[in-house]
Amino acid sequence: MAEQPPFNIVIVAQNGRLQYEAILFAASLRHASPGFTGRLFVATPRPGPLWKKDPSLRSQQVLSVLKRLGAEILPFDSQLFGENYAYGNKIEALQALPEGEPFVFFDSDTLITGELSEVPFDFSRPSASLRCEGTWPKPTLYGPGYTGIWRALYDRFGLDFESSLDLSQPEGYWRRYLYFNAGFFYGACPRRFGARFAEYATSIRDDLPVELVGQSLDPWLDQIALPLVIHSFGGGRDALPAGYLDGQTSCHYRLFPLLYARETDDVIKVLHEASAPNWIKKVLKTYEPMKRMIYQGRGEKVRALFDQANLPRREQAIRNRIKSEGLWMR
């Protein structure tokens, strides 16, 4: 396999839960991917008029551990989204990254579980996570269907709608249309990608196409704009071979009870090994869900409730079972 060119990784963190997730992400990266030679940026929003409270990373303990893990703190300004739509952080943070250097964005609630330098990224063809459900749109009885809604968005930005379709999927089924989870995405230049992401997202938010009236934009705005951005740069659903990200190389766990309930033994092993060093444990234990789940055995109790090879099909059923046992935390 040809060696990958260097690339940067960016995650977003701010004061509170995300700062502990950022430590765990960085610890898993160093543990599972020693061959990664790029820079790890932890982007954090600066205080400003779009935030009621200071969202920046201020804990010296947290900052010290992140520095020891080789992470670079990257402050950025919130000019478009801020507290009212915190998912917009991932859009605005891209403008602070080095121009022209390939990047991979990950949500902070992700573990790196394998060697990232072996993932065959083609940064000229961006892509994103396909580990998603048909969460948007929700066509109404009298409104346009999937085709009408998505076509309106492609037309808004002068994009070719037909070439985005997966024609192996039936008309009116959500998988026919380009749709991603924004838990990871990548591209060749963060500044160009971020500028287009911001342009598309704010256009949809501020000047809603009539076909989208009645559709919820919160929290889906980033996932509505993302496929349009990826398509505009020549990327798509087949740009990255399956089995790497959201597979053997990364795990977007989202919540600790869900991680223990449904992820593989290998993921659990990485979690425990990456979080074991005392200098990391000392800080992570100050966050109650990590303290209870990872270090005090509550996670293993959750895991024992399920057969990981035969999980309930619906996530809500998993959540309900955990809650009924009094083991739910977030």
Coordinates of C-alpha atoms in Angstrom, one line a residue:
M1 CA 0.0 0.0 0.0
A2 CA 1.3 3.4 -0.9
E3 CA 2.3 5.6 2.0
Q4 CA -0.2 8.3 2.7
P5 CA 0.8 12.0 2.5
P6 CA 0.8 13.7 5.9
F7 CA -2.5 15.1 7.0
N8 CA -3.8 16.9 10.1
I9 CA -6.6 15.8 12.4
V10 CA -9.0 18.3 14.1
I11 CA -11.5 17.7 16.8
V12 CA -13.6 20.4 18.6
A13 CA -13.6 20.7 22.4
Q14 CA -14.9 23.3 24.9
N15 CA -15.3 23.6 28.6
G16 CA -17.3 20.7 30.0
R17 CA -17.9 17.1 28.6
L18 CA -16.1 17.7 25.3
Q19 CA -12.7 18.4 27.0
Y20 CA -12.7 14.9 28.6
E21 CA -13.7 13.3 25.3
A22 CA -10.8 15.2 23.6
I23 CA -8.3 13.7 26.1
L24 CA -9.7 10.2 25.4
F25 CA -9.6 10.8 21.7
A26 CA -5.9 12.0 21.8
A27 CA -5.0 9.1 24.2
S28 CA -6.5 6.6 21.8
L29 CA -4.8 8.2 18.8
R30 CA -1.4 7.9 20.4
H31 CA -2.1 4.4 21.7
A32 CA -3.6 2.8 18.5
S33 CA -1.9 4.9 15.7
P34 CA 1.8 5.4 16.4
G35 CA 2.4 5.8 12.7
F36 CA 0.3 9.0 12.5
T37 CA 2.8 11.8 11.7
G38 CA 0.5 14.8 11.2
R39 CA -0.7 17.4 13.7
L40 CA -3.6 16.9 16.1
F41 CA -5.5 20.1 16.6
V42 CA -8.1 20.6 19.4
A43 CA -10.1 23.5 18.2
T44 CA -11.9 25.5 20.8
P45 CA -14.3 28.5 20.4
R46 CA -13.2 31.8 21.9
P47 CA -15.7 33.7 24.1
G48 CA -17.8 36.2 22.3
P49 CA -21.2 37.6 21.7
L50 CA -22.6 34.3 20.4
W51 CA -21.8 32.5 23.7
K52 CA -23.5 33.3 27.0
K53 CA -20.6 31.7 28.9
D54 CA -17.0 31.3 28.1
P55 CA -16.8 28.1 26.1
S56 CA -13.0 27.9 25.9
L57 CA -10.7 25.3 27.5
R58 CA -9.5 26.8 30.8
S59 CA -8.7 23.8 33.0
Q60 CA -4.9 23.7 33.5
Q61 CA -5.1 19.9 34.2
V62 CA -6.9 19.3 30.9
L63 CA -4.6 21.6 28.9
S64 CA -1.5 19.9 30.5
V65 CA -2.7 16.4 29.5
L66 CA -3.6 17.5 26.0
K67 CA -0.2 19.1 25.6
R68 CA 1.6 15.9 26.8
L69 CA -0.5 13.9 24.2
G70 CA 0.9 16.2 21.5
A71 CA -2.3 18.1 20.8
E72 CA -2.2 21.7 19.7
I73 CA -4.9 24.0 21.1
L74 CA -6.5 26.0 18.2
P75 CA -8.8 28.9 19.3
F76 CA -11.3 30.2 16.7
D77 CA -14.0 32.8 16.6
S78 CA -17.7 32.0 16.4
Q79 CA -19.1 34.4 13.8
L80 CA -22.0 32.4 12.4
F81 CA -23.3 29.9 14.9
G82 CA -22.1 29.8 18.5
E83 CA -24.3 28.6 21.3
N84 CA -27.6 28.5 19.4
Y85 CA -26.1 25.9 17.0
A86 CA -23.0 24.3 18.6
Y87 CA -22.7 21.8 15.8
G88 CA -21.6 24.8 13.7
N89 CA -18.3 24.7 15.6
K90 CA -17.1 22.0 13.2
I91 CA -17.8 24.3 10.3
E92 CA -16.2 27.5 11.7
A93 CA -13.2 25.7 13.2
L94 CA -12.0 24.7 9.7
Q95 CA -11.0 28.3 8.9
A96 CA -8.4 28.2 11.7
L97 CA -6.5 25.2 10.2
P98 CA -3.4 25.4 8.0
E99 CA -4.4 26.3 4.5
G100 CA -3.8 23.8 1.8
E101 CA -3.0 20.9 4.1
P102 CA -5.2 17.8 4.0
F103 CA -7.4 17.3 7.0
V104 CA -9.7 14.8 8.7
F105 CA -12.3 16.1 11.2
F106 CA -13.6 13.7 13.9
D107 CA -16.3 14.3 16.5
S108 CA -14.7 14.3 19.9
D109 CA -16.8 11.3 21.0
T110 CA -14.6 9.0 18.9
L111 CA -11.9 6.5 19.6
I112 CA -9.1 5.8 17.3
T113 CA -8.7 2.0 17.3
G114 CA -6.2 1.3 14.5
E115 CA -3.4 2.8 12.4
L116 CA -4.7 5.9 10.7
S117 CA -1.6 6.1 8.4
E118 CA -2.9 3.0 6.7
V119 CA -6.3 4.4 5.8
P120 CA -6.3 5.0 2.0
F121 CA -7.6 8.6 2.0
D122 CA -7.9 10.3 -1.4
F123 CA -8.1 13.9 -0.2
S124 CA -9.0 15.1 -3.7
R125 CA -12.3 13.1 -3.3
P126 CA -13.7 14.1 0.1
S127 CA -16.2 11.9 2.0
A128 CA -17.8 11.5 5.4
S129 CA -19.3 8.9 7.7
L130 CA -21.9 6.5 6.2
R131 CA -22.8 5.2 9.7
C132 CA -26.1 7.0 9.7
E133 CA -29.9 6.5 9.6
G134 CA -32.5 8.3 7.5
T135 CA -32.8 11.1 10.0
W136 CA -33.5 13.9 7.5
P137 CA -35.7 14.9 5.6
K138 CA -39.0 13.7 6.9
P139 CA -41.3 14.3 3.9
T140 CA -44.8 15.4 4.8
L141 CA -48.1 14.1 3.4
Y142 CA -48.7 17.2 1.2
G143 CA -45.2 18.5 0.7
P144 CA -42.5 17.4 -1.8
G145 CA -40.9 14.0 -1.2
Y146 CA -37.2 13.1 -0.9
T147 CA -36.5 13.9 -4.5
G148 CA -38.1 17.3 -4.5
I149 CA -36.4 18.4 -1.3
W150 CA -32.9 17.3 -2.2
R151 CA -33.2 18.5 -5.8
A152 CA -34.1 22.0 -4.5
L153 CA -30.9 22.1 -2.5
Y154 CA -28.7 20.9 -5.4
D155 CA -30.3 23.5 -7.7
R156 CA -29.8 26.2 -5.1
F157 CA -26.0 25.8 -5.3
G158 CA -25.8 24.9 -9.0
L159 CA -24.9 21.3 -8.4
D160 CA -25.8 18.3 -10.6
F161 CA -28.4 16.4 -8.6
E162 CA -28.7 13.3 -10.8
S163 CA -25.0 12.3 -10.4
S164 CA -25.4 12.3 -6.6
L165 CA -28.0 9.5 -6.7
D166 CA -27.4 5.8 -5.9
L167 CA -29.6 4.4 -8.6
S168 CA -29.4 0.9 -7.0
Q169 CA -31.8 2.2 -4.3
P170 CA -35.5 2.8 -5.0
E171 CA -37.1 6.2 -5.6
G172 CA -38.2 7.8 -2.4
Y173 CA -35.9 5.7 -0.2
W174 CA -33.4 7.8 1.8
R175 CA -30.3 5.8 0.9
R176 CA -30.8 6.8 -2.8
Y177 CA -29.8 10.3 -1.9
L178 CA -26.3 11.4 -0.8
Y179 CA -26.5 11.6 3.0
F180 CA -23.8 11.3 5.7
N181 CA -23.3 11.5 9.5
A182 CA -21.0 14.4 10.2
G183 CA -19.0 12.4 12.8
F184 CA -16.1 12.4 10.5
F185 CA -15.3 14.1 7.1
Y186 CA -12.2 15.0 5.2
G187 CA -10.8 17.0 2.4
A188 CA -7.8 18.6 0.7
C189 CA -8.0 22.1 2.1
P190 CA -9.8 23.0 5.3
R191 CA -10.2 26.7 4.4
R192 CA -11.9 26.0 1.0
F193 CA -14.0 23.2 2.5
G194 CA -15.0 25.3 5.5
A195 CA -15.8 28.3 3.5
R196 CA -18.1 26.4 1.2
F197 CA -19.6 24.5 4.2
A198 CA -20.4 27.8 5.9
E199 CA -21.8 29.3 2.7
Y200 CA -24.2 26.4 2.1
A201 CA -25.3 26.0 5.7
T202 CA -26.0 29.7 6.3
S203 CA -27.8 30.0 2.9
I204 CA -30.1 27.2 3.9
R205 CA -30.6 28.6 7.4
D206 CA -31.2 32.2 6.4
D207 CA -33.0 31.8 3.1
L208 CA -34.9 28.5 3.4
P209 CA -35.9 27.0 0.0
V210 CA -39.7 26.7 -0.1
E211 CA -39.4 22.9 -0.6
L212 CA -37.9 22.7 3.0
V213 CA -40.7 24.5 4.7
G214 CA -41.9 22.2 7.5
Q215 CA -38.5 20.4 7.8
S216 CA -36.5 20.7 10.9
L217 CA -33.0 22.2 10.6
D218 CA -31.9 21.7 14.2
P219 CA -29.9 19.6 14.8
W220 CA -29.6 18.5 11.1
L221 CA -28.2 21.6 9.4
D222 CA -24.6 20.3 9.2
Q223 CA -25.8 17.0 7.8
I224 CA -28.0 18.7 5.2
A225 CA -25.1 20.9 3.9
L226 CA -22.3 18.3 4.2
P227 CA -23.3 16.1 1.2
L228 CA -23.7 19.2 -1.0
V229 CA -20.2 20.3 0.0
I230 CA -18.7 16.9 -0.6
H231 CA -20.5 16.5 -4.0
S232 CA -19.3 20.0 -5.0
F233 CA -15.6 19.0 -4.5
G234 CA -16.1 15.7 -6.5
G235 CA -16.4 13.4 -3.5
G236 CA -19.1 10.9 -2.6
R237 CA -20.2 7.8 -0.8
D238 CA -17.7 5.5 -2.5
A239 CA -14.6 7.7 -2.1
L240 CA -13.3 5.7 0.9
P241 CA -13.2 1.9 1.0
A242 CA -15.4 0.4 3.6
G243 CA -14.1 -1.1 6.9
Y244 CA -11.6 1.6 7.9
L245 CA -13.3 4.6 9.6
D246 CA -16.3 3.5 11.6
G247 CA -14.7 0.1 11.4
Q248 CA -11.3 -1.2 12.3
T249 CA -9.6 2.2 12.6
S250 CA -12.1 4.4 14.4
C251 CA -15.3 4.1 16.5
H252 CA -17.8 6.9 16.9
Y253 CA -19.2 5.8 20.2
R254 CA -21.3 8.9 21.0
L255 CA -22.3 7.9 24.6
F256 CA -20.5 5.7 27.1
P257 CA -23.4 3.4 27.9
L258 CA -23.9 2.8 24.1
L259 CA -20.2 2.1 23.7
Y260 CA -20.2 -0.6 26.3
A261 CA -23.5 -2.0 25.1
R262 CA -22.7 -2.5 21.4
E263 CA -19.0 -2.0 20.4
T264 CA -16.6 -4.9 19.9
D265 CA -14.2 -6.4 22.4
D266 CA -11.3 -4.7 20.5
V267 CA -12.8 -1.3 21.0
I268 CA -13.3 -1.9 24.7
K269 CA -9.7 -3.1 24.9
V270 CA -8.4 0.2 23.3
L271 CA -10.6 2.2 25.6
H272 CA -9.2 0.6 28.7
E273 CA -5.6 0.6 27.6
A274 CA -5.6 4.2 26.4
S275 CA -7.3 5.5 29.6
A276 CA -5.1 3.4 32.0
P277 CA -2.0 5.6 32.5
N278 CA -2.2 7.4 35.9
W279 CA -1.6 10.8 34.5
I280 CA -4.6 10.4 32.1
K281 CA -6.8 8.6 34.6
K282 CA -6.3 11.3 37.2
V283 CA -8.0 13.9 34.9
L284 CA -10.6 11.6 33.3
K285 CA -11.9 10.5 36.7
T286 CA -13.0 14.1 37.4
Y287 CA -15.7 13.5 34.8
E288 CA -18.4 11.5 36.5
P289 CA -19.6 9.3 33.5
M290 CA -16.0 8.2 32.7
K291 CA -15.2 7.6 36.4
R292 CA -18.3 5.4 36.8
M293 CA -18.2 3.7 33.4
I294 CA -14.5 3.1 32.8
Y295 CA -12.9 3.0 36.2
Q296 CA -15.6 1.8 38.6
G297 CA -17.0 -1.1 36.4
R298 CA -20.4 0.3 35.5
G299 CA -19.6 -0.1 31.8
E300 CA -18.9 -3.8 32.3
K301 CA -22.3 -4.1 34.0
V302 CA -23.9 -2.5 30.9
R303 CA -22.0 -4.8 28.6
A304 CA -23.2 -7.9 30.4
L305 CA -26.9 -6.9 29.7
F306 CA -26.4 -7.6 25.9
D307 CA -25.3 -10.2 23.5
Q308 CA -23.1 -8.0 21.2
A309 CA -23.6 -10.4 18.3
N310 CA -27.4 -10.1 18.6
L311 CA -28.2 -6.6 19.7
P312 CA -31.7 -5.1 19.5
R313 CA -32.2 -3.5 16.1
R314 CA -33.3 -0.1 17.4
E315 CA -31.0 2.1 19.5
Q316 CA -34.0 3.2 21.7
A317 CA -34.4 -0.4 22.9
I318 CA -30.8 -0.5 24.0
R319 CA -31.2 2.8 25.8
N320 CA -34.4 1.6 27.5
R321 CA -32.8 -1.5 28.8
I322 CA -29.8 0.3 30.3
K323 CA -32.1 2.9 31.9
S324 CA -34.3 0.2 33.4
E325 CA -31.2 -1.2 35.2
G326 CA -30.3 2.3 36.5
L327 CA -27.0 2.3 34.5
W328 CA -27.7 5.2 32.1
M329 CA -25.2 8.1 32.3
R330 CA -24.4 11.0 29.9

